[in-house]
Amino acid sequence: MSCSFGDKFKVTVFGQSHSEAIGVVIDGVPAGVRLDEAQIAAFLQRRAPGNAAFATQRKESDRPQIVSGVVDGVTCGAPVCALILNGDAHSKDYDALRACPRPSHADYAAFLKYGAAHDIRGGGNFSGRMTAPLCFAGALAMQLLEAKGVTVGAHIRRIGFVQDMPYDGILLDRQTLCGIKAKAFPVQNDSAGEEMCRVIEQARLQADSVGGVVECAVLGVPGGVGGPIFDSVESVISHLVFSIPGVKAVAFGNGFDCVNLRGSENNDPFCFEDGEIRTESNRHGGVLGGLTSGMPILFTAAFKPTPSIGQPQRTVNLQTGENTVLTVEGRHDPCIVPRAVPCVEAAAAIALMNLL
Amino acid sequence: MSCSFGDKFKVTVFGQSHSEAIGVVIDGVPAGVRLDEAQIAAFLQRRAPGNAAFATQRKESDRPQIVSGVVDGVTCGAPVCALILNGDAHSKDYDALRACPRPSHADYAAFLKYGAAHDIRGGGNFSGRMTAPLCFAGALAMQLLEAKGVTVGAHIRRIGFVQDMPYDGILLDRQTLCGIKAKAFPVQNDSAGEEMCRVIEQARLQADSVGGVVECAVLGVPGGVGGPIFDSVESVISHLVFSIPGVKAVAFGNGFDCVNLRGSENNDPFCFEDGEIRTESNRHGGVLGGLTSGMPILFTAAFKPTPSIGQPQRTVNLQTGENTVLTVEGRHDPCIVPRAVPCVEAAAAIALMNLL
Amino acid sequence: MSCSFGDKFKVTVFGQSHSEAIGVVIDGVPAGVRLDEAQIAAFLQRRAPGNAAFATQRKESDRPQIVSGVVDGVTCGAPVCALILNGDAHSKDYDALRACPRPSHADYAAFLKYGAAHDIRGGGNFSGRMTAPLCFAGALAMQLLEAKGVTVGAHIRRIGFVQDMPYDGILLDRQTLCGIKAKAFPVQNDSAGEEMCRVIEQARLQADSVGGVVECAVLGVPGGVGGPIFDSVESVISHLVFSIPGVKAVAFGNGFDCVNLRGSENNDPFCFEDGEIRTESNRHGGVLGGLTSGMPILFTAAFKPTPSIGQPQRTVNLQTGENTVLTVEGRHDPCIVPRAVPCVEAAAAIALMNLL
Amino acid sequence: MSCSFGDKFKVTVFGQSHSEAIGVVIDGVPAGVRLDEAQIAAFLQRRAPGNAAFATQRKESDRPQIVSGVVDGVTCGAPVCALILNGDAHSKDYDALRACPRPSHADYAAFLKYGAAHDIRGGGNFSGRMTAPLCFAGALAMQLLEAKGVTVGAHIRRIGFVQDMPYDGILLDRQTLCGIKAKAFPVQNDSAGEEMCRVIEQARLQADSVGGVVECAVLGVPGGVGGPIFDSVESVISHLVFSIPGVKAVAFGNGFDCVNLRGSENNDPFCFEDGEIRTESNRHGGVLGGLTSGMPILFTAAFKPTPSIGQPQRTVNLQTGENTVLTVEGRHDPCIVPRAVPCVEAAAAIALMNLL
C-alpha cells in the first residue's frame, strides 16, 4: 500500500481526476539546482490533452505550481512539491457509471477495493490524469540526469498495425534522440507518423480506439548500474512503466523475439572500439544480469486501446443485478499513445534517478 | 540498493553461487502454520539442475535447511531463515573469465560495479542459482496462498519455435492447473513438450542454447486487490519476474497483441454468470487499472537463450586490451526454461503475498 | 533520505517555513470514513501560535485545505493531501542569519548540508512550523484510532522546575485523559499550570526561554502489538517523537528512574482483575519486549528551551571568519512546550496507526 | 512488520534464542573491503555471556560464521550473511513459563501476538541473545566507519546508584575513547567500576538484578549529516537503541536536564578555534535540528534491571486463570549492562552507516 516509489529519488503522487488538485512530492532533489520551469511546463504539455485533434476534449491547463522545495527558481534541498489544479471537470458525467462499470476500466475493481466511497469521477485515482504529477517528477529527473550526461527519449514505435522504425541500439546518439522528442508527433519516419494519425482519426470517427507501442532509449548511463535480483534495472524500470495506466507489456532489447534465436545468435559479442568496450550488437537492450552494460538502454511498452469508447458495450448493472448495455456519451480519446510517450520517458527517468 | 523485497511478506535473499551457503530470510509468515517441508523440497527439485537430461551437470542437493522461525515444523512468528549449502562447486573453472567476460553474461557489468573483488565464481550473486532461495520463499508463499484459496501455476508456453497451447483465461480451473504443474515437463500438450525436448537436445548437441516463454496463471484472487500507480499488480509482479535472471519481457493478458485490436474488440464485457460478475473474455489478464478483476491473472515471461554456450565467442581481454575469442570448456545448460517455471511461480506467489 | 514515515499509514511531509505552502500526504486511510474537519482544525489550533500570551507573534491561520482523498467530507481511499498556506511571513527578517548562525539552531548544520541554497527563512524545513502537517496527520490518525477504542492524550508534565503530577499508569481512564486534553493549558493540577505560565512569562520578560517535559498516554491498545528489535513500540514511537524539533530525550514508563530500582522492585507483577490480566503497577510504561502489554502506554519527552532568544549571544560570522555577538531582533516564543503537546500526541498516533 | 532496518546499510536479523542458528544479512557493504574478523570476534566477545563473574552461566561460543558476501576475507559486494549457531540451550527449562509469564518479560505479550506457537524457549526472538547478530552488523559497520575517520565508543555511565564520570563533550578524543572501550569493564573511573561490580555481585547474592545507564560517543562525524523530521539523527539512533532489549530511555546531550536551564544557559555558542567552527559547550550532544553539528555525538540509554531474577514473584497462571507465585530456578544474569555496552555501540554504528 503506497503512493510512493524510490529511496534516493522518492516520488509520492496524490490526487484524483476531479479532486481539487493533483500533485507530487519529490524527495532527494539536491540543493542548488536551478530548475528550468519552462522546460518542465513544455514536457507536461506533451502529455496534456487538448493539444491535438486526436486528444480528449477536456481542457486542462496542467500548469504545475511549485509550492515547496524551490526558492527563487533554485532547489533548496527540501522536498519539492508541485500541484496541478483540476479545472474543467464535469463531475456529473460520471454518476451513471456507479451502476454500470465500463468494460476494461478500473470502475468495477475500484468499487470492490473502496466500496461506494470510491471517487469514480473521471476515474478517480486510477485516471490517466495521474500521469501528470508523474511527468512533473520525470521532467525534474531528466534535468538532473542531463547534468550527468544521461538522456532519456521515447518515440511511437507502433499504433495499430502501423510501425515506425525501431531505434538503432548501436548508432543512436543524443542529437537524434532529442530531435525525435522535439517533434509534435514523435516518430522517426514521419510518413509512418502521418499514417498513424489516419488510423487514430479513423478510430475516432467510428467512436472506437486504438493502442500502440512506445519505445524508449536511455543514453549515457555508465555500465555497472543496478543490481542483481530485486534491484535489476529491468525490475525497477518495469515497475514504473507498468504504473502508467494502459500498459500491458514491457520488453527489453529484442524482448519476446529472443526466443527466435539460439544463444550463439542472441549473445552480443564484446569488442574494443576506440579503446572503449562496447558490444557489437545490442539485443540485450543495455542490461545484463540486471546491470547496465554501458550500451543504450532500450525497452518497449505496449498500451492497450483506450477502454473508453463511444460504442454501446455489454456490462452489468450492479444495482439491478442484470446484464445490460452501456453507452457512454461524450467524446473520447481514441488513442492515448502519443500522450503516453512523455509518461514512459518520465518512468524511465525516475527509475534511473533511483539507480544511479 | 537492496536484497529485500516486500512489506507484508518481506523476502531477503543472500549468497553467491560458490559461497558457503545461499539462503533467504522471510518476514511476515504468520505463527502457527505447519510447513509441508516435503512439498517445499519437491518444489525446489523442480528448479534444481541435474534432474533431467537437458540440465546443467552441476550436482546440487538444494535441500533447504530451516535455521529459524520454525519449531517442530510449525512457524513461530519469527522470521523464517532457510539455508542451502553450496556443494560441488568447481571454483577454478572460472578464473579464466576474469580476463575475458562472457558475451551477454553479467561478468563485465559486475566487474564495473564491484571491481576486482567481484565473486565471479559461478556468476557470484548474479547466478541463476540465486533463484533457489527465491523458490524457497515462493514455495512457502504458495502454501499460505493455498490456505486462502489462491493457486499459482505455470507451464512452458514456448521453447524456440515450438509452442504449447495458451491457458484458457476463462475456463482454466485449479485441477487443470495443478495437473500441469505436476508434470515432469510442464506443458498442456505433451507432444509439443516432446518436440520442445528435441529442440533442447539439438541445441545441446551443437553446444548452443535456446530460450522460451513461460506462462503463469493465478486463480482464486478476489477482485480489488492491488492499487493504482506504483502498487499496480502488474508493477509488483513484473518487478519480481524481472528479478529472475534471463527474463527480457513480461506481458499481461494478450500483451503486445492488444495493439492488433480496436478498443471495441479488446475490451472484456462484464456479465453476470450464476449470480457472479465475470468478464466474457480475459484479454486483460485479470488486471484492470492495476487492480485484480476477480478473473484469473495471466502473464507470460520471455527467457533469453542461456548465454553460456560451448561455442567459441568474440569478446575482449580486459588485461591485454585486445579483442579475442573465448571458448568456455565444460558442458552447459542448453535451456533453463523448464527449470525457470517454478521460479516464475515463486515470483508471482511472493508478489501476491505482498498484495493480498 | 526521506520525508516519509510508515508503511500501513504512510505520512509524507513537505514545505518550508516560508514556502508558498506546507503540507502532508497520507496514504493508508481507509475509504468511507467521514472526517471531522472541525475536530482536525481544533487540534491544529492547539499547536498554532498566536493563541496565547506566551506564543510567538507570527499569525498563522493554520487552516488545513484538503486537496485530495476526500469527497464530500468522506475519504475515498486515495491518499489524503492537506495543504496549509504560509501567510504572514517576514522573510527579510532572516537575511542577517546567513552570515551568523544562531546558537543551538539548525542554521549552521543546514548550511553544511545544503550550502548557500538552504532556505534559511524561518528555519526552512527545520522550522517548528513543519509540525503543523505532522499534526494534521496526527489528528486524522486519532480519529481512526478512536474508532478502534484507542485514545491518545498528553499533558505538560513540567516546565522549568515546575512539575505537574504524572499520569497514574493504573487508574488513568479515557474520560480523565480527554478532560485534560480539552484544557487551554493541559495540566492535571491547574495551580501548577498557573505557576508554569508565570515561569514562561518571566522568561519572556527577560528575552529568554524555558523548556519542559510532555507526558503522553495511550489507552485502549490491546496487548501484543509491536514487535521485537526494529519494530519495538519504543523504537517506532521514539523515532517519531524525536522528529519533533526540540526533543532531546524520550523515556518510557519510569525511564531513567528504573536504574534506582532492583529487578524485584521494578518488575510489574501480573494479576487477574475482573477476569482480565493486568499488571499491579506500570513501571514498564505499557511496553514489554517491544510489545504492548495491554496496560496504558506511557512516555515522556523533554523539550529544550527554545534556542531563539532576544539576548545577545556569541556566535561566528561565516563571511568574515570571526567570532561575533548576535542579537536577533523581534519577539520570540519563550516556550514551545504548550504548543508541543499536540505534536507529541500526533507522533504517538501516527506510530500506533503503523503498529496496529 | 519488519526484521530489517536501513536503506544504505540494510541490516536484517533472524533467529530465536534456541533456534538452530541466529544471524544477520547486511546489504550495502562496499566490495573490496578486507574484514578484520578477529576484531569482529573480539567485539562479539564483549557482548557474550560467560566471560565474567556477573554474567549468565549459559556458555555461548558466539563465533560468527560468514556464509556469504566475503571471499578470502574480502567483501565482494554481495550481501554479507553471518550465522551464529545456538549451542548449550536447555530448552526444557522454559516449558513451565508457558503457563506462568515472567513479570516484566515479553512472555505474556508474545503469547498475545503469536499464540501458543510462540517459541518461548529462551525468550525466542525477544531474547537478548538477538543482540549478537546486531553486534556483528555493528562491528562490521565500525570497521567501515573507522575508514571514514568515525569512531564509536561507549562506557558504563551508571549501575544502580554508582556513577562513572560523563564523557567530556568538548575534549573527548579518539585515543581516550578507544582506551575505555578496551577495558574489560568499560568505565572512565576504575574505582567506580569496582564499586559497580560490588553492586552487581550483591544483587546476584540476593537473586536480584540491577539496571544501569550506558553513555555513547561518536567522534569524527562531519556536520550536516542527517535530516529534518523523520531523518533526524536522534530519530534514527533512538530507533536502533530502543531495539536493544531492556532500554527504557534515550537522551541526547544533557537530555532531561535541559529543562533545568534557560535558553540563554542551554544554548551552545559557536566559535572559531584554530580556524574551525566549534561550539564552546556541547549540551546539544552533537545534534541540532536533526543534523550533526560536527561536535561529538553524545547520548545515554537507560537499561532496566533484568526482569529475570531468582526470587519468587507474583504472576498469573494462564491455564488455571488464577493468580500465583512463580519462582524461576537456575542462575540469572544480575546485570546485563556491561554486555549491553557493545550493543549500544553497534546500534549507533548501524545508524551512522545509514546516515553518512
GROMACS .gro file of N, CA and C in nm, chain A residues 213-325:
model
  339
  213VAL      N    1   0.255   0.095  -2.930
  213VAL     CA    2   0.378   0.059  -2.860
  213VAL      C    3   0.469   0.181  -2.856
  214VAL      N    4   0.523   0.209  -2.739
  214VAL     CA    5   0.620   0.317  -2.723
  214VAL      C    6   0.757   0.253  -2.701
  215GLU      N    7   0.857   0.302  -2.772
  215GLU     CA    8   0.994   0.255  -2.750
  215GLU      C    9   1.073   0.366  -2.684
  216CYS      N   10   1.150   0.330  -2.580
  216CYS     CA   11   1.226   0.430  -2.506
  216CYS      C   12   1.374   0.392  -2.503
  217ALA      N   13   1.458   0.493  -2.516
  217ALA     CA   14   1.603   0.472  -2.509
  217ALA      C   15   1.661   0.561  -2.399
  218VAL      N   16   1.763   0.510  -2.332
  218VAL     CA   17   1.837   0.589  -2.234
  218VAL      C   18   1.984   0.583  -2.272
  219LEU      N   19   2.041   0.700  -2.302
  219LEU     CA   20   2.180   0.708  -2.344
  219LEU      C   21   2.266   0.769  -2.233
  220GLY      N   22   2.392   0.725  -2.225
  220GLY     CA   23   2.487   0.788  -2.134
  220GLY      C   24   2.495   0.727  -1.997
  221VAL      N   25   2.423   0.618  -1.972
  221VAL     CA   26   2.432   0.552  -1.842
  221VAL      C   27   2.559   0.467  -1.839
  222PRO      N   28   2.646   0.488  -1.742
  222PRO     CA   29   2.766   0.406  -1.735
  222PRO      C   30   2.731   0.259  -1.705
  223GLY      N   31   2.822   0.169  -1.732
  223GLY     CA   32   2.800   0.028  -1.703
  223GLY      C   33   2.807   0.001  -1.554
  224GLY      N   34   2.744  -0.108  -1.511
  224GLY     CA   35   2.753  -0.148  -1.371
  224GLY      C   36   2.648  -0.088  -1.281
  225VAL      N   37   2.552  -0.016  -1.340
  225VAL     CA   38   2.445   0.043  -1.260
  225VAL      C   39   2.332  -0.058  -1.244
  226GLY      N   40   2.273  -0.062  -1.126
  226GLY     CA   41   2.164  -0.157  -1.099
  226GLY      C   42   2.209  -0.261  -1.000
  227GLY      N   43   2.148  -0.377  -1.004
  227GLY     CA   44   2.187  -0.482  -0.911
  227GLY      C   45   2.123  -0.613  -0.950
  228PRO      N   46   2.166  -0.719  -0.884
  228PRO     CA   47   2.103  -0.848  -0.914
  228PRO      C   48   1.965  -0.856  -0.848
  229ILE      N   49   1.888  -0.952  -0.887
  229ILE     CA   50   1.759  -0.984  -0.827
  229ILE      C   51   1.671  -0.858  -0.820
  230PHE      N   52   1.629  -0.818  -0.698
  230PHE     CA   53   1.524  -0.717  -0.686
  230PHE      C   54   1.564  -0.579  -0.736
  231ASP      N   55   1.691  -0.554  -0.747
  231ASP     CA   56   1.736  -0.423  -0.795
  231ASP      C   57   1.776  -0.425  -0.941
  232SER      N   58   1.734  -0.527  -1.014
  232SER     CA   59   1.771  -0.530  -1.155
  232SER      C   60   1.712  -0.408  -1.224
  233VAL      N   61   1.786  -0.352  -1.317
  233VAL     CA   62   1.740  -0.235  -1.392
  233VAL      C   63   1.604  -0.265  -1.456
  234GLU      N   64   1.589  -0.388  -1.505
  234GLU     CA   65   1.461  -0.424  -1.567
  234GLU      C   66   1.348  -0.425  -1.465
  235SER      N   67   1.377  -0.472  -1.344
  235SER     CA   68   1.274  -0.474  -1.240
  235SER      C   69   1.227  -0.333  -1.206
  236VAL      N   70   1.322  -0.244  -1.188
  236VAL     CA   71   1.287  -0.109  -1.143
  236VAL      C   72   1.217  -0.031  -1.255
  237ILE      N   73   1.270  -0.040  -1.377
  237ILE     CA   74   1.206   0.031  -1.489
  237ILE      C   75   1.066  -0.026  -1.515
  238SER      N   76   1.055  -0.158  -1.517
  238SER     CA   77   0.922  -0.216  -1.548
  238SER      C   78   0.821  -0.182  -1.439
  239HIS      N   79   0.868  -0.178  -1.315
  239HIS     CA   80   0.778  -0.143  -1.205
  239HIS      C   81   0.713  -0.007  -1.234
  240LEU      N   82   0.795   0.086  -1.276
  240LEU     CA   83   0.745   0.222  -1.300
  240LEU      C   84   0.665   0.232  -1.430
  241VAL      N   85   0.708   0.160  -1.532
  241VAL     CA   86   0.636   0.169  -1.660
  241VAL      C   87   0.497   0.105  -1.646
  242PHE      N   88   0.489  -0.006  -1.573
  242PHE     CA   89   0.359  -0.069  -1.551
  242PHE      C   90   0.270   0.016  -1.459
  243SER      N   91   0.328   0.118  -1.397
  243SER     CA   92   0.247   0.209  -1.315
  243SER      C   93   0.168   0.307  -1.402
  244ILE      N   94   0.201   0.313  -1.530
  244ILE     CA   95   0.128   0.400  -1.623
  244ILE      C   96   0.001   0.328  -1.667
  245PRO      N   97  -0.116   0.389  -1.647
  245PRO     CA   98  -0.240   0.321  -1.688
  245PRO      C   99  -0.237   0.281  -1.835
  246GLY      N  100  -0.281   0.158  -1.862
  246GLY     CA  101  -0.293   0.112  -2.001
  246GLY      C  102  -0.178   0.026  -2.049
  247VAL      N  103  -0.068   0.022  -1.974
  247VAL     CA  104   0.046  -0.060  -2.016
  247VAL      C  105   0.017  -0.208  -1.987
  248LYS      N  106   0.033  -0.294  -2.086
  248LYS     CA  107   0.008  -0.437  -2.067
  248LYS      C  108   0.132  -0.523  -2.088
  249ALA      N  109   0.240  -0.465  -2.143
  249ALA     CA  110   0.361  -0.544  -2.165
  249ALA      C  111   0.482  -0.452  -2.169
  250VAL      N  112   0.594  -0.505  -2.119
  250VAL     CA  113   0.721  -0.432  -2.120
  250VAL      C  114   0.830  -0.529  -2.164
  251ALA      N  115   0.914  -0.486  -2.258
  251ALA     CA  116   1.019  -0.574  -2.310
  251ALA      C  117   1.149  -0.498  -2.325
  252PHE      N  118   1.261  -0.563  -2.290
  252PHE     CA  119   1.393  -0.502  -2.303
  252PHE      C  120   1.467  -0.566  -2.418
  253GLY      N  121   1.544  -0.484  -2.491
  253GLY     CA  122   1.620  -0.535  -2.605
  253GLY      C  123   1.525  -0.597  -2.706
  254ASN      N  124   1.558  -0.718  -2.750
  254ASN     CA  125   1.470  -0.780  -2.850
  254ASN      C  126   1.350  -0.851  -2.787
  255GLY      N  127   1.339  -0.842  -2.654
  255GLY     CA  128   1.218  -0.889  -2.586
  255GLY      C  129   1.178  -1.031  -2.622
  256PHE      N  130   1.050  -1.049  -2.655
  256PHE     CA  131   1.000  -1.183  -2.687
  256PHE      C  132   1.071  -1.245  -2.807
  257ASP      N  133   1.128  -1.162  -2.894
  257ASP     CA  134   1.196  -1.216  -3.012
  257ASP      C  135   1.322  -1.294  -2.977
  258CYS      N  136   1.372  -1.277  -2.853
  258CYS     CA  137   1.493  -1.352  -2.816
  258CYS      C  138   1.468  -1.502  -2.826
  259VAL      N  139   1.340  -1.540  -2.821
  259VAL     CA  140   1.306  -1.683  -2.826
  259VAL      C  141   1.326  -1.739  -2.967
  260ASN      N  142   1.331  -1.649  -3.064
  260ASN     CA  143   1.351  -1.694  -3.202
  260ASN      C  144   1.498  -1.721  -3.234
  261LEU      N  145   1.585  -1.692  -3.139
  261LEU     CA  146   1.728  -1.703  -3.164
  261LEU      C  147   1.792  -1.807  -3.075
  262ARG      N  148   1.900  -1.866  -3.126
  262ARG     CA  149   1.986  -1.951  -3.045
  262ARG      C  150   2.076  -1.861  -2.960
  263GLY      N  151   2.134  -1.912  -2.854
  263GLY     CA  152   2.229  -1.835  -2.773
  263GLY      C  153   2.340  -1.778  -2.859
  264SER      N  154   2.390  -1.861  -2.952
  264SER     CA  155   2.501  -1.815  -3.037
  264SER      C  156   2.459  -1.699  -3.127
  265GLU      N  157   2.327  -1.686  -3.149
  265GLU     CA  158   2.278  -1.575  -3.232
  265GLU      C  159   2.237  -1.456  -3.147
  266ASN      N  160   2.193  -1.484  -3.026
  266ASN     CA  161   2.137  -1.378  -2.942
  266ASN      C  162   2.243  -1.306  -2.858
  267ASN      N  163   2.351  -1.376  -2.827
  267ASN     CA  164   2.456  -1.313  -2.746
  267ASN      C  165   2.516  -1.195  -2.821
  268ASP      N  166   2.551  -1.091  -2.746
  268ASP     CA  167   2.613  -0.972  -2.805
  268ASP      C  168   2.762  -0.973  -2.775
  269PRO      N  169   2.845  -0.999  -2.875
  269PRO     CA  170   2.990  -1.004  -2.850
  269PRO      C  171   3.043  -0.871  -2.799
  270PHE      N  172   3.140  -0.878  -2.707
  270PHE     CA  173   3.210  -0.758  -2.661
  270PHE      C  174   3.321  -0.726  -2.760
  271CYS      N  175   3.354  -0.597  -2.771
  271CYS     CA  176   3.468  -0.560  -2.854
  271CYS      C  177   3.523  -0.425  -2.808
  272PHE      N  178   3.649  -0.403  -2.837
  272PHE     CA  179   3.710  -0.272  -2.812
  272PHE      C  180   3.683  -0.184  -2.933
  273GLU      N  181   3.638  -0.064  -2.911
  273GLU     CA  182   3.616   0.031  -3.021
  273GLU      C  183   3.666   0.165  -2.973
  274ASP      N  184   3.770   0.217  -3.038
  274ASP     CA  185   3.833   0.342  -2.993
  274ASP      C  186   3.871   0.329  -2.845
  275GLY      N  187   3.922   0.211  -2.809
  275GLY     CA  188   3.968   0.191  -2.672
  275GLY      C  189   3.858   0.172  -2.571
  276GLU      N  190   3.733   0.181  -2.617
  276GLU     CA  191   3.623   0.159  -2.525
  276GLU      C  192   3.560   0.021  -2.547
  277ILE      N  193   3.509  -0.035  -2.439
  277ILE     CA  194   3.444  -0.165  -2.452
  277ILE      C  195   3.298  -0.143  -2.487
  278ARG      N  196   3.255  -0.203  -2.597
  278ARG     CA  197   3.116  -0.197  -2.640
  278ARG      C  198   3.070  -0.337  -2.675
  279THR      N  199   2.944  -0.348  -2.714
  279THR     CA  200   2.900  -0.476  -2.771
  279THR      C  201   2.872  -0.452  -2.918
  280GLU      N  202   2.895  -0.553  -3.000
  280GLU     CA  203   2.880  -0.538  -3.145
  280GLU      C  204   2.733  -0.519  -3.183
  281SER      N  205   2.645  -0.576  -3.103
  281SER     CA  206   2.501  -0.563  -3.124
  281SER      C  207   2.439  -0.531  -2.988
  282ASN      N  208   2.311  -0.499  -2.985
  282ASN     CA  209   2.250  -0.461  -2.859
  282ASN      C  210   2.115  -0.530  -2.840
  283ARG      N  211   2.115  -0.660  -2.862
  283ARG     CA  212   1.992  -0.737  -2.840
  283ARG      C  213   1.956  -0.743  -2.693
  284HIS      N  214   2.056  -0.717  -2.608
  284HIS     CA  215   2.033  -0.724  -2.463
  284HIS      C  216   1.968  -0.595  -2.411
  285GLY      N  217   1.955  -0.495  -2.497
  285GLY     CA  218   1.888  -0.372  -2.454
  285GLY      C  219   1.960  -0.298  -2.344
  286GLY      N  220   2.092  -0.315  -2.339
  286GLY     CA  221   2.171  -0.237  -2.244
  286GLY      C  222   2.170  -0.288  -2.101
  287VAL      N  223   2.109  -0.404  -2.078
  287VAL     CA  224   2.103  -0.460  -1.943
  287VAL      C  225   2.145  -0.606  -1.943
  288LEU      N  226   2.247  -0.638  -1.864
  288LEU     CA  227   2.296  -0.775  -1.849
  288LEU      C  228   2.300  -0.811  -1.702
  289GLY      N  229   2.235  -0.919  -1.665
  289GLY     CA  230   2.236  -0.961  -1.524
  289GLY      C  231   2.177  -0.856  -1.432
  290GLY      N  232   2.087  -0.774  -1.484
  290GLY     CA  233   2.024  -0.670  -1.402
  290GLY      C  234   2.105  -0.542  -1.395
  291LEU      N  235   2.224  -0.543  -1.453
  291LEU     CA  236   2.312  -0.426  -1.452
  291LEU      C  237   2.321  -0.365  -1.591
  292THR      N  238   2.346  -0.235  -1.594
  292THR     CA  239   2.369  -0.171  -1.724
  292THR      C  240   2.502  -0.217  -1.780
  293SER      N  241   2.506  -0.231  -1.914
  293SER     CA  242   2.628  -0.276  -1.980
  293SER      C  243   2.709  -0.158  -2.035
  294GLY      N  244   2.650  -0.038  -2.028
  294GLY     CA  245   2.716   0.078  -2.087
  294GLY      C  246   2.662   0.108  -2.227
  295MET      N  247   2.590   0.013  -2.283
  295MET     CA  248   2.524   0.035  -2.413
  295MET      C  249   2.389   0.103  -2.388
  296PRO      N  250   2.328   0.161  -2.492
  296PRO     CA  251   2.198   0.225  -2.471
  296PRO      C  252   2.097   0.128  -2.410
  297ILE      N  253   2.023   0.179  -2.311
  297ILE     CA  254   1.912   0.101  -2.256
  297ILE      C  255   1.795   0.116  -2.352
  298LEU      N  256   1.737   0.003  -2.392
  298LEU     CA  257   1.627   0.005  -2.488
  298LEU      C  258   1.513  -0.081  -2.438
  299PHE      N  259   1.393  -0.025  -2.433
  299PHE     CA  260   1.277  -0.107  -2.396
  299PHE      C  261   1.153  -0.056  -2.466
  300THR      N  262   1.054  -0.144  -2.477
  300THR     CA  263   0.926  -0.106  -2.537
  300THR      C  264   0.814  -0.134  -2.437
  301ALA      N  265   0.706  -0.059  -2.450
  301ALA     CA  266   0.588  -0.077  -2.365
  301ALA      C  267   0.464  -0.076  -2.454
  302ALA      N  268   0.377  -0.176  -2.433
  302ALA     CA  269   0.253  -0.185  -2.512
  302ALA      C  270   0.138  -0.121  -2.435
  303PHE      N  271   0.068  -0.031  -2.503
  303PHE     CA  272  -0.052   0.032  -2.444
  303PHE      C  273  -0.176  -0.025  -2.511
  304LYS      N  274  -0.268  -0.071  -2.429
  304LYS     CA  275  -0.392  -0.125  -2.486
  304LYS      C  276  -0.476  -0.011  -2.542
  305PRO      N  277  -0.565  -0.042  -2.636
  305PRO     CA  278  -0.656   0.062  -2.684
  305PRO      C  279  -0.737   0.118  -2.568
  306THR      N  280  -0.755   0.249  -2.564
  306THR     CA  281  -0.830   0.310  -2.454
  306THR      C  282  -0.965   0.239  -2.437
  307PRO      N  283  -0.996   0.194  -2.316
  307PRO     CA  284  -1.126   0.126  -2.298
  307PRO      C  285  -1.245   0.221  -2.315
  308SER      N  286  -1.223   0.351  -2.298
  308SER     CA  287  -1.333   0.447  -2.315
  308SER      C  288  -1.364   0.463  -2.462
  309ILE      N  289  -1.480   0.411  -2.506
  309ILE     CA  290  -1.522   0.429  -2.645
  309ILE      C  291  -1.668   0.472  -2.647
  310GLY      N  292  -1.710   0.522  -2.760
  310GLY     CA  293  -1.846   0.573  -2.770
  310GLY      C  294  -1.949   0.470  -2.809
  311GLN      N  295  -1.901   0.351  -2.844
  311GLN     CA  296  -1.994   0.247  -2.888
  311GLN      C  297  -2.065   0.183  -2.769
  312PRO      N  298  -2.185   0.132  -2.791
  312PRO     CA  299  -2.253   0.059  -2.683
  312PRO      C  300  -2.177  -0.069  -2.649
  313GLN      N  301  -2.166  -0.099  -2.517
  313GLN     CA  302  -2.092  -0.217  -2.474
  313GLN      C  303  -2.169  -0.296  -2.370
  314ARG      N  304  -2.150  -0.426  -2.370
  314ARG     CA  305  -2.217  -0.511  -2.273
  314ARG      C  306  -2.148  -0.498  -2.137
  315THR      N  307  -2.229  -0.483  -2.036
  315THR     CA  308  -2.175  -0.481  -1.900
  315THR      C  309  -2.286  -0.520  -1.803
  316VAL      N  310  -2.260  -0.503  -1.674
  316VAL     CA  311  -2.360  -0.540  -1.573
  316VAL      C  312  -2.413  -0.415  -1.504
  317ASN      N  313  -2.532  -0.428  -1.450
  317ASN     CA  314  -2.587  -0.323  -1.365
  317ASN      C  315  -2.578  -0.371  -1.221
  318LEU      N  316  -2.489  -0.309  -1.143
  318LEU     CA  317  -2.462  -0.356  -1.006
  318LEU      C  318  -2.584  -0.339  -0.917
  319GLN      N  319  -2.672  -0.248  -0.956
  319GLN     CA  320  -2.788  -0.222  -0.869
  319GLN      C  321  -2.903  -0.318  -0.899
  320THR      N  322  -2.925  -0.345  -1.028
  320THR     CA  323  -3.036  -0.436  -1.062
  320THR      C  324  -2.989  -0.581  -1.069
  321GLY      N  325  -2.859  -0.601  -1.077
  321GLY     CA  326  -2.807  -0.737  -1.088
  321GLY      C  327  -2.831  -0.799  -1.224
  322GLU      N  328  -2.853  -0.715  -1.325
  322GLU     CA  329  -2.880  -0.768  -1.459
  322GLU      C  330  -2.770  -0.731  -1.556
  323ASN      N  331  -2.756  -0.813  -1.658
  323ASN     CA  332  -2.668  -0.777  -1.769
  323ASN      C  333  -2.735  -0.664  -1.846
  324THR      N  334  -2.655  -0.574  -1.900
  324THR     CA  335  -2.713  -0.458  -1.967
  324THR      C  336  -2.617  -0.409  -2.075
  325VAL      N  337  -2.658  -0.305  -2.144
  325VAL     CA  338  -2.571  -0.243  -2.245
  325VAL      C  339  -2.549  -0.097  -2.206
   0.00000   0.00000   0.00000
